[in-house]
Tab-separated table of C-alpha atoms in Angstrom:
chain	number	residue	atom	x	y	z
A	22	MET	CA	-75.143	265.734	46.307
A	23	ASP	CA	-75.291	261.637	46.870
A	24	SER	CA	-73.531	260.581	49.379
A	25	MET	CA	-73.081	258.052	52.459
A	26	LYS	CA	-73.147	258.954	56.601
A	27	ILE	CA	-72.324	256.392	59.402
A	28	PHE	CA	-73.733	256.990	62.417
A	29	ARG	CA	-72.735	255.771	65.907
A	30	GLY	CA	-76.007	254.743	68.079
A	31	ILE	CA	-80.115	255.203	67.640
A	32	PRO	CA	-82.228	257.015	70.344
A	33	MET	CA	-82.764	254.117	73.357
A	34	PHE	CA	-84.624	253.535	76.252
A	35	HIS	CA	-82.692	255.546	79.424
A	36	GLY	CA	-81.114	253.316	81.823
A	37	GLU	CA	-77.810	251.586	82.206
A	38	CYS	CA	-76.191	250.458	78.822
A	39	SER	CA	-74.214	247.279	79.760
A	40	ARG	CA	-70.404	246.797	77.335
A	41	MET	CA	-71.490	245.453	74.509
A	42	PRO	CA	-69.579	244.002	70.925
A	43	ALA	CA	-68.244	246.619	68.355
A	44	ILE	CA	-69.328	246.184	64.149
A	45	GLU	CA	-65.803	246.403	61.719
A	46	PHE	CA	-66.711	247.349	58.645
A	47	ALA	CA	-65.262	246.794	55.475
A	48	ILE	CA	-66.499	249.052	53.439
A	49	GLN	CA	-65.643	247.540	49.705
A	50	ILE	CA	-67.240	250.849	47.344
A	51	LEU	CA	-66.891	249.334	43.821
A	52	VAL	CA	-67.975	252.254	41.988
A	53	VAL	CA	-69.836	255.094	43.913
A	54	LEU	CA	-71.813	258.234	44.299
A	55	LEU	CA	-70.222	260.934	42.184
A	56	LEU	CA	-71.750	264.510	42.874
A	57	GLY	CA	-72.134	267.485	40.638
A	58	ALA	CA	-73.191	268.236	37.090
A	59	GLY	CA	-69.752	268.077	35.750
A	60	ALA	CA	-70.249	263.688	36.700
A	61	VAL	CA	-69.398	261.819	33.655
A	62	ILE	CA	-72.333	258.832	33.564
A	63	GLY	CA	-70.484	255.198	34.062
A	64	GLU	CA	-70.245	252.595	31.533
A	65	THR	CA	-73.465	250.527	31.265
A	66	THR	CA	-73.817	247.121	33.310
A	67	GLU	CA	-75.395	243.916	32.375
A	68	LYS	CA	-78.317	244.808	34.441
A	69	ASN	CA	-78.824	247.942	33.321
A	70	GLU	CA	-77.938	246.605	29.249
A	71	THR	CA	-81.147	244.026	30.489
A	72	LEU	CA	-83.704	246.924	31.534
A	73	ILE	CA	-82.604	248.452	27.776
A	74	ALA	CA	-83.629	245.417	26.086
A	75	SER	CA	-86.853	245.336	28.724
A	76	LEU	CA	-88.189	248.969	26.892
A	77	ASN	CA	-87.411	248.135	24.082
A	78	VAL	CA	-91.006	247.726	22.802
A	79	THR	CA	-93.788	248.067	20.341
A	80	GLU	CA	-97.007	249.636	22.267
A	81	THR	CA	-96.720	253.254	21.034
A	82	THR	CA	-98.635	256.696	21.947
A	83	SER	CA	-97.787	259.220	19.627
A	84	PHE	CA	-100.669	261.646	20.463
A	85	CYS	CA	-100.565	264.324	22.294
A	86	GLY	CA	-100.160	263.511	25.574
A	87	GLY	CA	-102.609	261.299	27.349
A	88	PHE	CA	-103.489	258.917	30.360
A	89	VAL	CA	-101.217	256.058	30.216
A	90	THR	CA	-101.569	252.804	32.446
A	91	HIS	CA	-99.797	250.054	30.117
A	92	SER	CA	-96.878	248.581	32.248
A	93	PHE	CA	-94.917	249.389	29.477
A	94	GLY	CA	-94.769	250.696	26.009
A	95	ASN	CA	-93.380	254.268	23.932
A	96	ILE	CA	-94.933	257.629	23.926
A	97	THR	CA	-93.278	259.686	20.920
A	98	SER	CA	-94.066	263.190	19.589
A	99	PRO	CA	-96.757	264.237	17.478
A	100	ASN	CA	-95.340	262.785	13.474
A	101	TYR	CA	-91.906	261.544	14.723
A	102	PRO	CA	-89.458	260.143	13.434
A	103	SER	CA	-91.284	263.093	10.694
A	104	ASN	CA	-90.834	267.216	12.460
A	105	TYR	CA	-93.435	268.020	15.288
A	106	ASP	CA	-95.870	271.179	15.172
A	107	ASP	CA	-95.315	274.735	16.338
A	108	MET	CA	-97.079	275.705	19.715
A	109	LEU	CA	-97.639	272.030	21.334
A	110	ASN	CA	-98.253	271.621	24.959
A	111	CYS	CA	-98.414	267.849	25.332
A	112	LYS	CA	-98.677	266.189	28.736
A	113	TRP	CA	-98.511	262.041	29.563
A	114	HIS	CA	-99.592	260.980	32.706
A	115	PHE	CA	-98.678	257.696	34.185
A	116	GLN	CA	-100.139	255.166	36.867
A	117	VAL	CA	-99.163	251.400	36.846
A	118	PRO	CA	-99.439	249.560	39.526
A	119	SER	CA	-98.858	249.750	43.377
A	120	SER	CA	-95.720	249.148	44.738
A	121	ASN	CA	-93.922	249.241	41.616
A	122	ARG	CA	-91.348	252.591	40.362
A	123	ILE	CA	-91.370	253.149	36.242
A	124	LEU	CA	-88.162	253.549	34.320
A	125	PHE	CA	-87.342	255.472	31.071
A	126	GLN	CA	-85.265	256.160	28.141
A	127	PHE	CA	-85.100	258.054	25.706
A	128	TYR	CA	-84.148	256.690	21.891
A	129	LYS	CA	-81.022	257.408	20.266
A	130	LEU	CA	-82.654	259.558	17.574
A	131	PHE	CA	-83.802	262.883	20.197
A	132	ARG	CA	-83.699	266.166	18.453
A	133	THR	CA	-85.585	269.431	19.131
A	134	GLU	CA	-84.748	273.421	19.176
A	135	GLN	CA	-82.245	274.096	21.167
A	136	GLY	CA	-83.275	275.899	24.396
A	137	TYR	CA	-87.254	276.427	23.567
A	138	ASP	CA	-88.755	272.969	22.391
A	139	ARG	CA	-88.279	270.432	25.886
A	140	VAL	CA	-89.521	267.709	27.251
A	141	SER	CA	-89.074	266.803	31.478
A	142	ILE	CA	-89.633	264.024	33.449
A	143	TYR	CA	-91.486	264.498	36.328
A	144	ASP	CA	-91.640	262.174	40.007
A	145	GLY	CA	-95.169	261.783	39.892
A	146	ILE	CA	-99.024	263.491	38.181
A	147	SER	CA	-99.709	266.401	41.078
A	148	ASN	CA	-98.939	270.310	39.966
A	149	SER	CA	-95.935	270.328	42.759
A	150	ALA	CA	-94.637	267.040	41.199
A	151	ARG	CA	-90.256	266.942	41.326
A	152	LEU	CA	-88.392	267.605	38.711
A	153	ILE	CA	-86.291	264.150	37.418
A	154	VAL	CA	-84.863	265.674	33.971
A	155	GLU	CA	-85.252	268.048	31.021
A	156	LEU	CA	-84.057	267.255	27.701
A	157	THR	CA	-83.653	270.079	24.669
A	158	GLY	CA	-81.804	269.765	21.391
A	159	ASN	CA	-79.406	266.710	20.698
A	160	ASP	CA	-79.469	265.240	23.727
A	161	SER	CA	-78.780	261.661	23.334
A	162	LEU	CA	-78.496	260.226	26.740
A	163	SER	CA	-78.453	256.031	27.672
A	164	GLN	CA	-78.961	256.811	31.333
A	165	ILE	CA	-82.528	254.473	32.664
A	166	PHE	CA	-84.203	257.688	34.685
A	167	THR	CA	-86.799	256.341	37.348
A	168	THR	CA	-90.052	257.336	39.176
A	169	THR	CA	-89.686	256.632	43.091
A	170	SER	CA	-93.410	255.859	42.929
A	171	ASN	CA	-96.239	254.184	40.719
A	172	THR	CA	-97.084	257.888	39.309
A	173	ALA	CA	-95.065	260.057	36.854
A	174	THR	CA	-96.055	262.828	34.234
A	175	VAL	CA	-94.054	263.719	30.536
A	176	ARG	CA	-93.982	267.571	29.050
A	177	PHE	CA	-93.382	268.226	25.757
A	178	THR	CA	-93.560	271.901	24.618
A	179	THR	CA	-92.674	273.663	21.914
A	180	ASP	CA	-92.912	277.418	20.234
A	181	SER	CA	-93.590	279.017	17.237
A	182	SER	CA	-90.301	277.998	14.722
A	183	LEU	CA	-87.604	275.475	13.806
A	184	ASN	CA	-89.727	272.173	14.386
A	185	PHE	CA	-87.484	268.795	14.218
A	186	ALA	CA	-88.124	265.013	14.634
A	187	GLY	CA	-88.553	265.182	18.140
A	188	PHE	CA	-87.654	262.301	20.561
A	189	ALA	CA	-89.246	258.756	21.406
A	190	LEU	CA	-89.559	257.571	25.100
A	191	TYR	CA	-89.773	253.732	26.092
A	192	TYR	CA	-91.087	253.093	29.276
A	193	SER	CA	-91.570	249.721	31.424
A	194	VAL	CA	-91.838	249.288	35.639
A	195	ASP	CA	-90.257	247.395	37.838
A	196	PRO	CA	-90.581	246.837	41.558
A	197	ILE	CA	-89.474	249.271	43.972
A	198	PRO	CA	-85.927	248.262	45.570
A	199	ALA	CA	-85.953	247.442	48.975
A	200	CYS	CA	-84.137	250.564	50.815
A	201	GLY	CA	-83.130	250.762	54.605
A	202	GLY	CA	-84.067	247.957	57.495
A	203	VAL	CA	-82.789	246.881	60.593
A	204	LEU	CA	-80.167	244.030	60.656
A	205	TYR	CA	-79.019	241.840	63.601
A	206	THR	CA	-76.213	239.750	61.483
A	207	ASP	CA	-73.166	239.404	59.692
A	208	GLY	CA	-74.245	240.149	55.608
A	209	THR	CA	-74.295	242.920	52.993
A	210	ILE	CA	-76.014	246.213	52.625
A	211	GLU	CA	-75.689	247.940	48.616
A	212	THR	CA	-77.474	249.951	47.079
A	213	PRO	CA	-80.994	250.499	45.696
A	214	ASP	CA	-80.192	247.891	41.872
A	215	PHE	CA	-76.431	247.580	42.536
A	216	PRO	CA	-74.127	247.594	40.470
A	217	ALA	CA	-76.729	249.490	38.164
A	218	HIS	CA	-76.980	252.757	38.940
A	219	TYR	CA	-79.341	253.912	42.159
A	220	PRO	CA	-82.097	256.026	41.742
A	221	SER	CA	-83.042	259.532	41.946
A	222	SER	CA	-84.084	260.961	45.270
A	223	ALA	CA	-83.177	258.018	47.603
A	224	LYS	CA	-83.353	258.115	51.250
A	225	CYS	CA	-81.844	254.699	52.601
A	226	ARG	CA	-81.467	254.342	56.560
A	227	TRP	CA	-79.884	250.755	57.632
A	228	ILE	CA	-79.869	250.079	61.673
A	229	ILE	CA	-77.154	247.934	62.371
A	230	THR	CA	-77.262	246.486	65.800
A	231	ALA	CA	-75.402	243.674	68.402
A	232	ASP	CA	-78.144	243.053	70.772
A	233	ILE	CA	-79.020	246.039	73.683
A	234	MET	CA	-79.019	249.477	72.380
A	235	ASP	CA	-76.183	252.291	73.560
A	236	PRO	CA	-76.870	256.455	73.757
A	237	ILE	CA	-77.252	258.027	69.860
A	238	THR	CA	-74.475	260.420	69.079
A	239	ASP	CA	-74.841	263.488	66.776
A	240	LEU	CA	-71.654	263.223	65.631
A	241	PRO	CA	-71.540	260.904	62.106
A	242	LEU	CA	-68.266	258.592	62.643
A	243	LEU	CA	-67.752	258.516	58.271
A	244	ILE	CA	-69.627	261.015	55.696
A	245	HIS	CA	-68.073	259.952	52.338
A	246	SER	CA	-69.011	260.335	48.603
A	247	GLY	CA	-67.326	260.297	45.160
A	248	TYR	CA	-64.986	257.718	43.556
A	249	SER	CA	-62.704	256.929	46.439
A	250	ILE	CA	-62.243	253.495	49.372
A	251	PRO	CA	-62.339	254.687	53.080
A	252	ASP	CA	-60.683	252.438	55.278
A	253	THR	CA	-62.221	250.128	57.540
A	254	LEU	CA	-64.502	251.375	60.149
A	255	LEU	CA	-64.593	249.673	63.433
A	256	SER	CA	-67.831	251.239	65.487
A	257	PRO	CA	-66.670	251.784	69.434
A	258	SER	CA	-70.511	250.964	70.130
A	259	ASN	CA	-72.853	248.218	68.992
A	260	GLN	CA	-74.811	250.631	67.291
A	261	LEU	CA	-74.620	252.085	63.803
A	262	VAL	CA	-76.590	253.865	61.432
A	263	LEU	CA	-76.003	254.114	57.894
A	264	ILE	CA	-77.649	256.713	55.340
A	265	PHE	CA	-77.503	256.831	52.167
A	266	GLN	CA	-79.055	259.895	50.118
A	267	SER	CA	-78.738	260.887	46.344
A	268	ASP	CA	-79.939	263.216	44.473
A	269	HIS	CA	-82.295	264.136	41.218
A	270	VAL	CA	-79.384	265.015	38.995
A	271	ILE	CA	-76.635	262.251	37.760
A	272	ASN	CA	-77.039	258.934	39.475
A	273	GLN	CA	-74.168	256.153	39.363
A	274	SER	CA	-73.819	252.118	40.096
A	275	GLY	CA	-73.194	253.061	44.221
A	276	PHE	CA	-71.299	250.760	46.772
A	277	GLU	CA	-71.808	247.547	48.489
A	278	LEU	CA	-70.397	247.412	52.185
A	279	ASN	CA	-69.873	244.365	53.861
A	280	TYR	CA	-69.878	244.163	57.659
A	281	LYS	CA	-69.372	242.098	60.495
A	282	ILE	CA	-70.324	241.885	64.651
A	283	ILE	CA	-67.519	240.809	65.838
């Protein structure tokens, strides 16, 4: 589940607290967070179109697995677009320059044996790496899948019957976006990549402060997800913490939030 939480205050030193200005939030959520397996992927934004174009390249790796260090290119199932072979266990490990993440997108011709021949993308190269997505059958997703770091694994497995065309998977690199920070003046907060889809498994934490800190409270002022726009929120103190979290299932455009210290 993807969600946004806003808390009053952050941890502070012990001592007296003077009366400080409050922070007014005018929350303008444009296309937000949705959550659940039944979500519909939103329309492609201009930024997504740019990313898709950057993935349309000719550096191809069609062997059954390997170690990939190129900054862009594509991998395919063996023999693509002809039928792949039986009993494959292909594994590609990706490692690109640090401070970058990896973007993946499947070409529209995707066909494997439903439920038996699978393509899986993992967020890292260790055995415990998180699964980003697993596709089988005639899935054809325009969504761009992103890693949280500079490494990834793609695995393709098949059984002993019914071979099809398989897949082509484009990849490119992109700087890891800023996510969180400490803010002292009026401004705007956006989810990473806004208005394009935010990345999977993100956890962003912004602290908005006006002068001296107030004590923390464990109770959130607001927990919000979905498509609706919440009302304007006025903090009871000079400290707010905003936390945005996303899961590994469906990514949406996220939000833009304007705030003002008054």
